[in-house]
Amino acid sequence: MPYIVGLNSGSSFDGIDAVLCTIELGHDGHPQPPRYVAALTIDWPEALRDQVVRAFENKLSIFELTRLNYAAGAIYATAVQQLLAENGLSPADIDVVGYDGQTVYQEPLDKDKAAAFTQETGDKSLVDLWTKGGYPCGLFIAESGVVAALSNITTVTQFRPVDHALGGSGAPLMQYLDFVLFRGRGDYTATLNIGGIANLQLANPDRSRMMAFDTGPGNVMVDHTMRVRKGLEYDPNGETAAKGKVIQGLLDELMKRDFFERQPPRSAWRLDFGSSYADDILERYADASTEDLVATFTMFTAASVEKALTDFVLPRAPTLKELIASGGGTRNWTMIELLRSKLSKHGVTLLISDSIGIPSAYKEAIKFATLAFATKRGLANNIPAASGASSFAVLGKLTVAPRLG
């Protein structure tokens, strides 16, 4: 049973997670559920962290971004080396490393443009898909050639572009792992991942019945407010939110964000709920306490998850009784208790993925390890019914380890 390594630095940008798993193929030709072995998290070096934040805000030159891409690959390789050293393994023990890289920019499908483009007659070129057709795109850094060379392990990364080119959202990507984990259960299994952005997945043994989409903000607005107001990277255990009161007028305004008018499949990024949007609110509510603002943004996450569940998930799976949560947001107990309260009104119990053997803090890294395992074996690892892609495909770009050359 081969070892695989998954890496993740998500939209929360709160460190690089590295996870060691074992996995093997099932009798149906799909991977069996991965088995967690060990994990660690390393911090971004401060100098690189500052550059990534500037990249989010489109403040890096192309020359700076190019060097950052390679340097990010080096810190990812460092995480792999540390994980192997802590577990007494060598590069030859690892089948594959999988990660998507740090998302710097993500632009979702413009459905109106795409529909108009499809209806147009006359000559069209492939280039027009992006210049006129509103197709999705994104930029994800941490050069795979650097990771493969410095770790000496075959590496798979960049899982989203093929799905984008097939008209899919490319985000979220959790649905393939959920298919792998839950296809033996029968009927529907719902999961929630709370990173910087939150997303819901509805898994099913029949991939044509699956659904996955971003619900809205996860931790991103809470984290930004804590950083600006208190100089902290996040709200530890939701303690700041617990001391505040929701500003109802602000919450009502937040819930009217045009993002919520989009139908699944849909994806969100910092353009929807990032620093610019949060800074505008912080400026307009300068007299509000940090506690009240964080309480409001925490409730915003819970309310947007509830809205997504009732608008899109329960109509398809009306007998759903549980929602399995993972991601950094599961460490925010104020957020979790708000979610539990809201979901219980609909007969849905919120569970944490640790209860099924998947550490909630590392599920995203396990996701990329599983995707990479499938890519290396030429297995289709997208879910067209969830992403909107026009066909199944093998996602990811593979870089072979130098030792195998």
Coordinates of C-alpha atoms in Angstrom, one line a residue:
M1 CA 0.0 0.0 0.0
P2 CA 1.8 3.1 -1.2
Y3 CA 2.5 6.3 0.9
I4 CA 1.2 9.5 -0.6
V5 CA 1.8 13.1 0.6
G6 CA -0.7 15.9 0.3
L7 CA 0.1 19.6 0.8
N8 CA -2.3 22.6 1.2
S9 CA -2.2 26.3 1.8
G10 CA -5.7 27.4 1.3
S11 CA -7.6 30.7 1.1
S12 CA -7.1 31.3 4.8
F13 CA -3.3 31.4 4.1
D14 CA -2.5 30.3 7.7
G15 CA 0.4 27.9 7.0
I16 CA 1.3 25.0 4.8
D17 CA -0.2 21.6 5.8
A18 CA 1.6 18.4 4.9
V19 CA -0.1 15.1 5.4
L20 CA 1.1 11.5 5.0
C21 CA -1.5 8.8 4.0
T22 CA -1.6 5.4 2.6
I23 CA -4.0 4.5 -0.2
E24 CA -4.7 1.7 -2.6
L25 CA -7.1 1.0 -5.5
G26 CA -10.5 -0.6 -4.8
H27 CA -12.1 -3.4 -6.8
D28 CA -14.2 -0.8 -8.7
G29 CA -11.1 0.8 -10.1
H30 CA -11.4 3.9 -7.9
P31 CA -9.1 4.7 -4.9
Q32 CA -10.2 3.3 -1.6
P33 CA -10.6 5.8 1.3
P34 CA -7.1 7.1 2.3
R35 CA -5.8 6.2 5.7
Y36 CA -4.3 9.0 7.7
V37 CA -0.8 8.4 9.1
A38 CA 0.8 11.7 10.2
A39 CA 0.8 15.4 9.5
L40 CA 2.5 18.7 10.3
T41 CA 2.0 22.4 9.5
I42 CA 4.8 24.9 8.8
D43 CA 4.6 28.6 8.7
W44 CA 5.2 30.7 5.6
P45 CA 8.5 32.6 6.0
E46 CA 7.6 36.2 6.8
A47 CA 9.2 37.6 3.7
L48 CA 7.3 35.2 1.4
R49 CA 4.1 35.7 3.4
D50 CA 4.2 39.5 2.7
Q51 CA 4.8 38.9 -1.0
V52 CA 1.9 36.5 -1.2
V53 CA -0.4 39.0 0.4
R54 CA 0.8 41.6 -2.1
A55 CA 0.1 39.2 -4.9
F56 CA -3.5 38.8 -3.6
E57 CA -3.9 42.5 -4.0
N58 CA -2.3 42.6 -7.5
K59 CA 0.7 44.6 -6.2
L60 CA 3.6 42.4 -7.4
S61 CA 5.4 42.9 -10.7
I62 CA 5.5 39.9 -13.0
F63 CA 9.2 39.6 -12.2
E64 CA 8.5 39.4 -8.5
L65 CA 5.7 37.0 -9.0
T66 CA 7.9 34.7 -11.1
R67 CA 10.6 34.4 -8.3
L68 CA 7.9 34.0 -5.7
N69 CA 6.5 31.0 -7.6
Y70 CA 9.9 29.3 -7.3
A71 CA 10.4 30.3 -3.7
A72 CA 6.9 29.0 -2.8
G73 CA 7.9 25.7 -4.4
A74 CA 10.9 25.6 -2.2
I75 CA 8.9 26.1 1.0
Y76 CA 6.5 23.3 -0.1
A77 CA 9.5 21.0 -0.7
T78 CA 10.7 21.9 2.8
A79 CA 7.4 20.8 4.3
V80 CA 7.7 17.4 2.4
Q81 CA 11.3 16.9 3.7
Q82 CA 10.3 17.6 7.3
L83 CA 7.3 15.2 7.1
L84 CA 9.5 12.4 5.7
A85 CA 12.2 13.1 8.3
E86 CA 9.7 13.0 11.2
N87 CA 8.4 9.6 10.0
G88 CA 11.7 8.0 9.1
L89 CA 10.9 7.8 5.3
S90 CA 12.9 8.4 2.2
P91 CA 11.7 9.8 -1.2
A92 CA 11.7 6.3 -2.6
D93 CA 9.0 5.4 0.0
I94 CA 6.5 8.0 -1.5
D95 CA 4.4 7.2 -4.5
V96 CA 3.4 10.8 -5.2
V97 CA 3.1 14.3 -3.8
G98 CA -0.1 16.3 -4.6
Y99 CA -1.0 19.9 -4.0
D100 CA -2.7 22.7 -5.9
G101 CA -0.4 25.6 -4.9
Q102 CA -1.3 28.8 -3.3
T103 CA -4.2 30.4 -5.1
V104 CA -3.3 34.0 -6.0
Y105 CA -6.2 34.8 -8.3
Q106 CA -9.3 33.0 -9.3
E107 CA -12.0 34.2 -11.8
P108 CA -15.2 32.2 -12.0
L109 CA -17.1 31.4 -15.1
D110 CA -19.2 34.4 -16.3
K111 CA -22.3 32.5 -17.1
D112 CA -24.0 35.3 -19.0
K113 CA -21.0 35.8 -21.3
A114 CA -20.6 32.1 -21.8
A115 CA -24.3 31.7 -22.8
A116 CA -24.1 34.7 -25.2
F117 CA -20.9 33.3 -26.7
T118 CA -22.5 29.9 -27.2
Q119 CA -25.4 31.4 -29.0
E120 CA -23.2 33.5 -31.3
T121 CA -22.9 32.4 -34.9
G122 CA -19.9 33.0 -37.2
D123 CA -16.2 32.2 -36.8
K124 CA -14.9 31.5 -33.4
S125 CA -11.4 30.6 -32.2
L126 CA -10.3 28.8 -29.0
V127 CA -8.8 32.0 -27.8
D128 CA -12.3 33.5 -27.8
L129 CA -13.3 31.2 -24.9
W130 CA -11.4 33.5 -22.6
T131 CA -11.3 36.8 -24.5
K132 CA -15.1 36.8 -25.3
G133 CA -16.6 33.7 -23.7
G134 CA -16.1 34.4 -20.0
Y135 CA -14.4 31.0 -19.3
P136 CA -12.9 30.7 -15.8
C137 CA -9.2 31.0 -15.0
G138 CA -6.8 31.2 -12.1
L139 CA -3.2 31.5 -11.0
F140 CA -1.8 29.0 -8.5
I141 CA 1.8 29.3 -7.4
A142 CA 4.5 26.9 -6.0
E143 CA 6.4 25.6 -9.0
S144 CA 6.0 21.8 -9.3
G145 CA 9.4 21.4 -10.9
V146 CA 11.0 22.9 -7.8
V147 CA 9.0 20.6 -5.5
A148 CA 9.8 17.5 -7.5
A149 CA 13.5 18.4 -7.9
L150 CA 14.1 19.3 -4.2
S151 CA 12.0 16.5 -2.7
N152 CA 13.0 14.0 -5.4
I153 CA 9.4 12.7 -5.5
T154 CA 7.0 12.7 -8.5
T155 CA 4.7 15.6 -8.0
V156 CA 1.2 16.4 -9.3
T157 CA -0.2 20.0 -9.1
Q158 CA -2.4 22.5 -10.9
F159 CA -5.7 20.5 -10.7
R160 CA -8.0 23.3 -11.8
P161 CA -7.0 24.4 -15.4
V162 CA -8.3 21.3 -17.2
D163 CA -11.7 21.6 -15.5
H164 CA -11.7 25.4 -16.4
A165 CA -11.0 24.6 -20.0
L166 CA -13.9 22.2 -20.0
G167 CA -16.2 25.0 -18.8
G168 CA -16.1 23.8 -15.2
S169 CA -15.7 25.9 -12.0
G170 CA -12.5 24.2 -11.0
A171 CA -13.5 25.0 -7.4
P172 CA -14.2 23.6 -5.0
L173 CA -12.2 20.3 -5.5
M174 CA -13.3 18.4 -2.4
Q175 CA -16.0 16.4 -4.2
Y176 CA -13.6 13.8 -5.6
L177 CA -12.3 12.9 -2.2
D178 CA -15.9 12.8 -0.9
F179 CA -16.8 10.4 -3.7
V180 CA -13.9 8.2 -2.7
L181 CA -14.8 8.4 1.0
F182 CA -18.5 7.9 0.9
R183 CA -19.4 6.0 -2.2
G184 CA -19.9 2.9 -0.1
R185 CA -22.6 4.5 2.1
G186 CA -25.3 4.6 -0.5
D187 CA -27.5 7.7 -1.2
Y188 CA -26.3 11.1 -0.3
T189 CA -23.6 12.3 2.2
A190 CA -23.1 16.0 2.7
T191 CA -19.9 17.7 3.8
L192 CA -18.8 21.2 4.6
N193 CA -15.3 22.6 4.4
I194 CA -14.6 25.8 6.2
G195 CA -11.4 27.4 5.0
G196 CA -11.0 31.0 4.0
I197 CA -14.0 30.3 1.8
A198 CA -16.6 27.7 2.8
N199 CA -18.0 25.0 0.4
L200 CA -20.6 22.3 0.5
Q201 CA -20.4 19.0 -1.2
L202 CA -23.2 16.5 -1.8
A203 CA -21.6 13.1 -2.5
N204 CA -23.3 10.1 -4.0
P205 CA -22.2 6.7 -5.4
D206 CA -23.5 7.9 -8.7
R207 CA -21.3 10.8 -9.7
S208 CA -23.9 12.3 -12.0
R209 CA -26.0 13.1 -8.9
M210 CA -23.3 14.9 -7.0
M211 CA -23.2 18.6 -6.2
A212 CA -20.4 21.0 -4.9
F213 CA -20.2 24.7 -4.6
D214 CA -18.9 27.6 -2.5
T215 CA -21.4 28.8 0.1
G216 CA -19.6 32.1 0.7
P217 CA -17.1 33.3 3.3
G218 CA -15.5 30.9 5.7
N219 CA -12.8 32.4 7.9
V220 CA -11.5 35.1 5.4
M221 CA -13.4 38.1 6.8
V222 CA -13.0 37.1 10.4
D223 CA -9.3 36.6 9.9
H224 CA -8.8 39.9 8.1
T225 CA -10.7 41.8 10.9
M226 CA -8.5 40.2 13.6
R227 CA -5.4 41.1 11.6
V228 CA -6.4 44.7 11.1
R229 CA -7.9 45.4 14.6
K230 CA -5.9 43.1 16.9
G231 CA -2.7 42.1 15.0
L232 CA -3.7 38.4 15.2
E233 CA -4.0 36.0 12.4
Y234 CA -7.4 34.6 13.4
D235 CA -10.0 34.5 16.3
P236 CA -8.7 31.8 18.6
N237 CA -11.5 29.4 19.4
G238 CA -14.0 32.1 18.4
E239 CA -13.4 33.9 21.7
T240 CA -13.6 37.4 20.2
A241 CA -16.9 36.6 18.4
A242 CA -18.3 35.1 21.6
K243 CA -17.8 38.5 23.4
G244 CA -19.6 40.5 20.7
K245 CA -23.2 41.1 19.5
V246 CA -24.3 40.7 15.9
I247 CA -24.8 44.0 14.1
Q248 CA -28.1 43.1 12.5
G249 CA -28.2 45.9 9.9
L250 CA -24.7 44.9 8.7
L251 CA -25.6 41.2 8.6
D252 CA -28.7 42.0 6.5
E253 CA -26.4 44.0 4.1
L254 CA -23.9 41.1 3.9
M255 CA -26.6 38.6 3.0
K256 CA -27.6 40.7 0.0
R257 CA -24.2 40.4 -1.6
D258 CA -24.7 39.6 -5.3
F259 CA -22.6 36.4 -4.9
F260 CA -25.7 34.7 -3.3
E261 CA -27.7 35.2 -6.5
R262 CA -25.4 32.8 -8.4
Q263 CA -26.6 29.3 -8.9
P264 CA -24.4 26.2 -8.4
P265 CA -21.9 25.4 -9.6
R266 CA -20.3 28.5 -8.2
S267 CA -16.9 29.5 -6.7
A268 CA -15.9 32.4 -4.6
W269 CA -12.5 34.1 -4.1
R270 CA -11.1 37.2 -2.4
L271 CA -12.8 39.4 -5.0
D272 CA -16.1 38.4 -3.4
F273 CA -15.2 38.4 0.3
G274 CA -11.6 39.5 0.6
S275 CA -9.6 42.4 2.1
S276 CA -11.0 45.1 -0.1
Y277 CA -14.6 44.2 0.7
A278 CA -13.8 43.8 4.4
D279 CA -11.8 47.1 4.5
D280 CA -14.7 49.0 3.1
I281 CA -17.0 47.6 5.9
L282 CA -14.4 48.3 8.6
E283 CA -14.1 51.9 7.4
R284 CA -17.9 52.4 7.4
Y285 CA -18.2 50.7 10.8
A286 CA -15.1 52.3 12.3
D287 CA -17.0 53.0 15.6
A288 CA -18.1 49.4 16.0
S289 CA -16.2 47.2 18.4
T290 CA -13.9 44.5 17.1
E291 CA -16.0 42.0 19.1
D292 CA -19.2 43.1 17.4
L293 CA -17.7 43.1 13.9
V294 CA -16.1 39.6 14.4
A295 CA -19.4 38.3 15.9
T296 CA -21.2 39.6 12.8
F297 CA -18.8 38.1 10.3
T298 CA -18.9 34.8 12.2
M299 CA -22.7 34.8 12.0
F300 CA -22.4 35.7 8.3
T301 CA -20.5 32.5 7.6
A302 CA -23.1 30.4 9.6
A303 CA -26.0 32.2 7.9
S304 CA -24.6 31.7 4.4
V305 CA -24.0 28.0 5.0
E306 CA -27.6 27.6 6.2
K307 CA -28.9 29.5 3.2
A308 CA -26.9 27.3 0.8
L309 CA -28.1 24.1 2.6
T310 CA -31.8 25.2 2.4
D311 CA -31.6 26.7 -1.1
F312 CA -29.7 23.9 -2.9
V313 CA -28.9 20.8 -0.9
L314 CA -32.1 19.9 1.0
P315 CA -34.3 20.2 -2.0
R316 CA -32.2 17.5 -3.6
A317 CA -31.7 15.4 -0.5
P318 CA -34.7 16.1 1.7
T319 CA -34.0 13.2 4.1
L320 CA -30.4 14.4 4.9
K321 CA -29.7 14.1 8.6
E322 CA -26.0 15.0 9.0
L323 CA -23.4 17.4 7.7
I324 CA -19.7 16.4 8.1
A325 CA -17.5 19.5 8.6
S326 CA -13.8 19.9 8.2
G327 CA -11.3 22.8 7.7
G328 CA -9.7 25.4 10.0
G329 CA -13.1 26.8 10.8
T330 CA -13.9 23.7 12.9
R331 CA -11.5 25.1 15.5
N332 CA -13.7 28.1 15.9
W333 CA -16.2 26.8 18.4
T334 CA -18.3 29.9 18.3
M335 CA -18.8 29.4 14.6
I336 CA -19.4 25.7 15.1
E337 CA -22.1 26.3 17.7
L338 CA -23.8 28.8 15.5
L339 CA -23.9 26.3 12.7
R340 CA -25.2 23.5 14.9
S341 CA -28.0 25.8 16.1
K342 CA -29.0 26.8 12.6
L343 CA -28.8 23.3 11.1
S344 CA -30.7 21.7 13.9
K345 CA -33.8 23.8 12.8
H346 CA -33.7 21.7 9.6
G347 CA -33.2 18.3 11.3
V348 CA -29.5 18.2 10.3
T349 CA -26.8 17.3 12.8
L350 CA -23.3 18.9 12.4
L351 CA -20.4 16.4 12.8
I352 CA -16.7 17.0 12.6
S353 CA -14.7 14.8 10.2
D354 CA -12.4 13.5 12.9
S355 CA -15.3 11.2 13.9
I356 CA -14.9 9.3 10.7
G357 CA -11.1 9.1 10.8
I358 CA -10.3 12.2 8.7
P359 CA -8.6 14.9 10.8
S360 CA -10.6 18.0 10.0
A361 CA -7.5 20.3 9.9
Y362 CA -5.9 18.1 7.2
K363 CA -8.8 17.1 5.0
E364 CA -7.8 19.5 2.3
A365 CA -4.3 18.2 2.2
I366 CA -5.7 14.6 2.1
K367 CA -7.9 15.7 -0.8
F368 CA -4.8 16.7 -2.9
A369 CA -3.0 13.5 -2.0
T370 CA -6.0 11.5 -3.3
L371 CA -6.3 13.6 -6.5
A372 CA -2.6 13.1 -7.2
F373 CA -2.8 9.3 -6.6
A374 CA -5.7 9.2 -9.2
T375 CA -3.8 11.5 -11.7
K376 CA -0.7 9.3 -11.6
R377 CA -2.9 6.3 -12.6
G378 CA -4.8 8.1 -15.3
L379 CA -8.1 8.0 -13.4
A380 CA -10.7 10.7 -14.1
N381 CA -10.8 12.8 -10.9
N382 CA -13.2 15.6 -11.6
I383 CA -17.0 15.5 -11.0
P384 CA -18.7 17.2 -14.0
A385 CA -22.1 17.2 -12.3
A386 CA -20.6 19.2 -9.5
S387 CA -18.2 21.6 -11.4
G388 CA -20.2 22.1 -14.6
A389 CA -17.4 20.7 -16.8
S390 CA -18.5 19.2 -20.1
S391 CA -16.8 15.8 -19.5
F392 CA -14.8 13.7 -17.1
A393 CA -11.1 14.3 -17.2
V394 CA -7.8 13.6 -15.5
L395 CA -6.9 16.7 -13.6
G396 CA -3.4 17.8 -12.7
K397 CA 0.1 18.2 -14.2
L398 CA 2.7 15.5 -13.4
T399 CA 6.4 16.2 -12.9
V400 CA 8.5 13.1 -12.6
A401 CA 11.1 12.9 -9.8
P402 CA 14.7 13.3 -11.0
R403 CA 15.7 10.0 -9.4
L404 CA 13.4 8.2 -11.9
G405 CA 15.0 9.7 -15.0

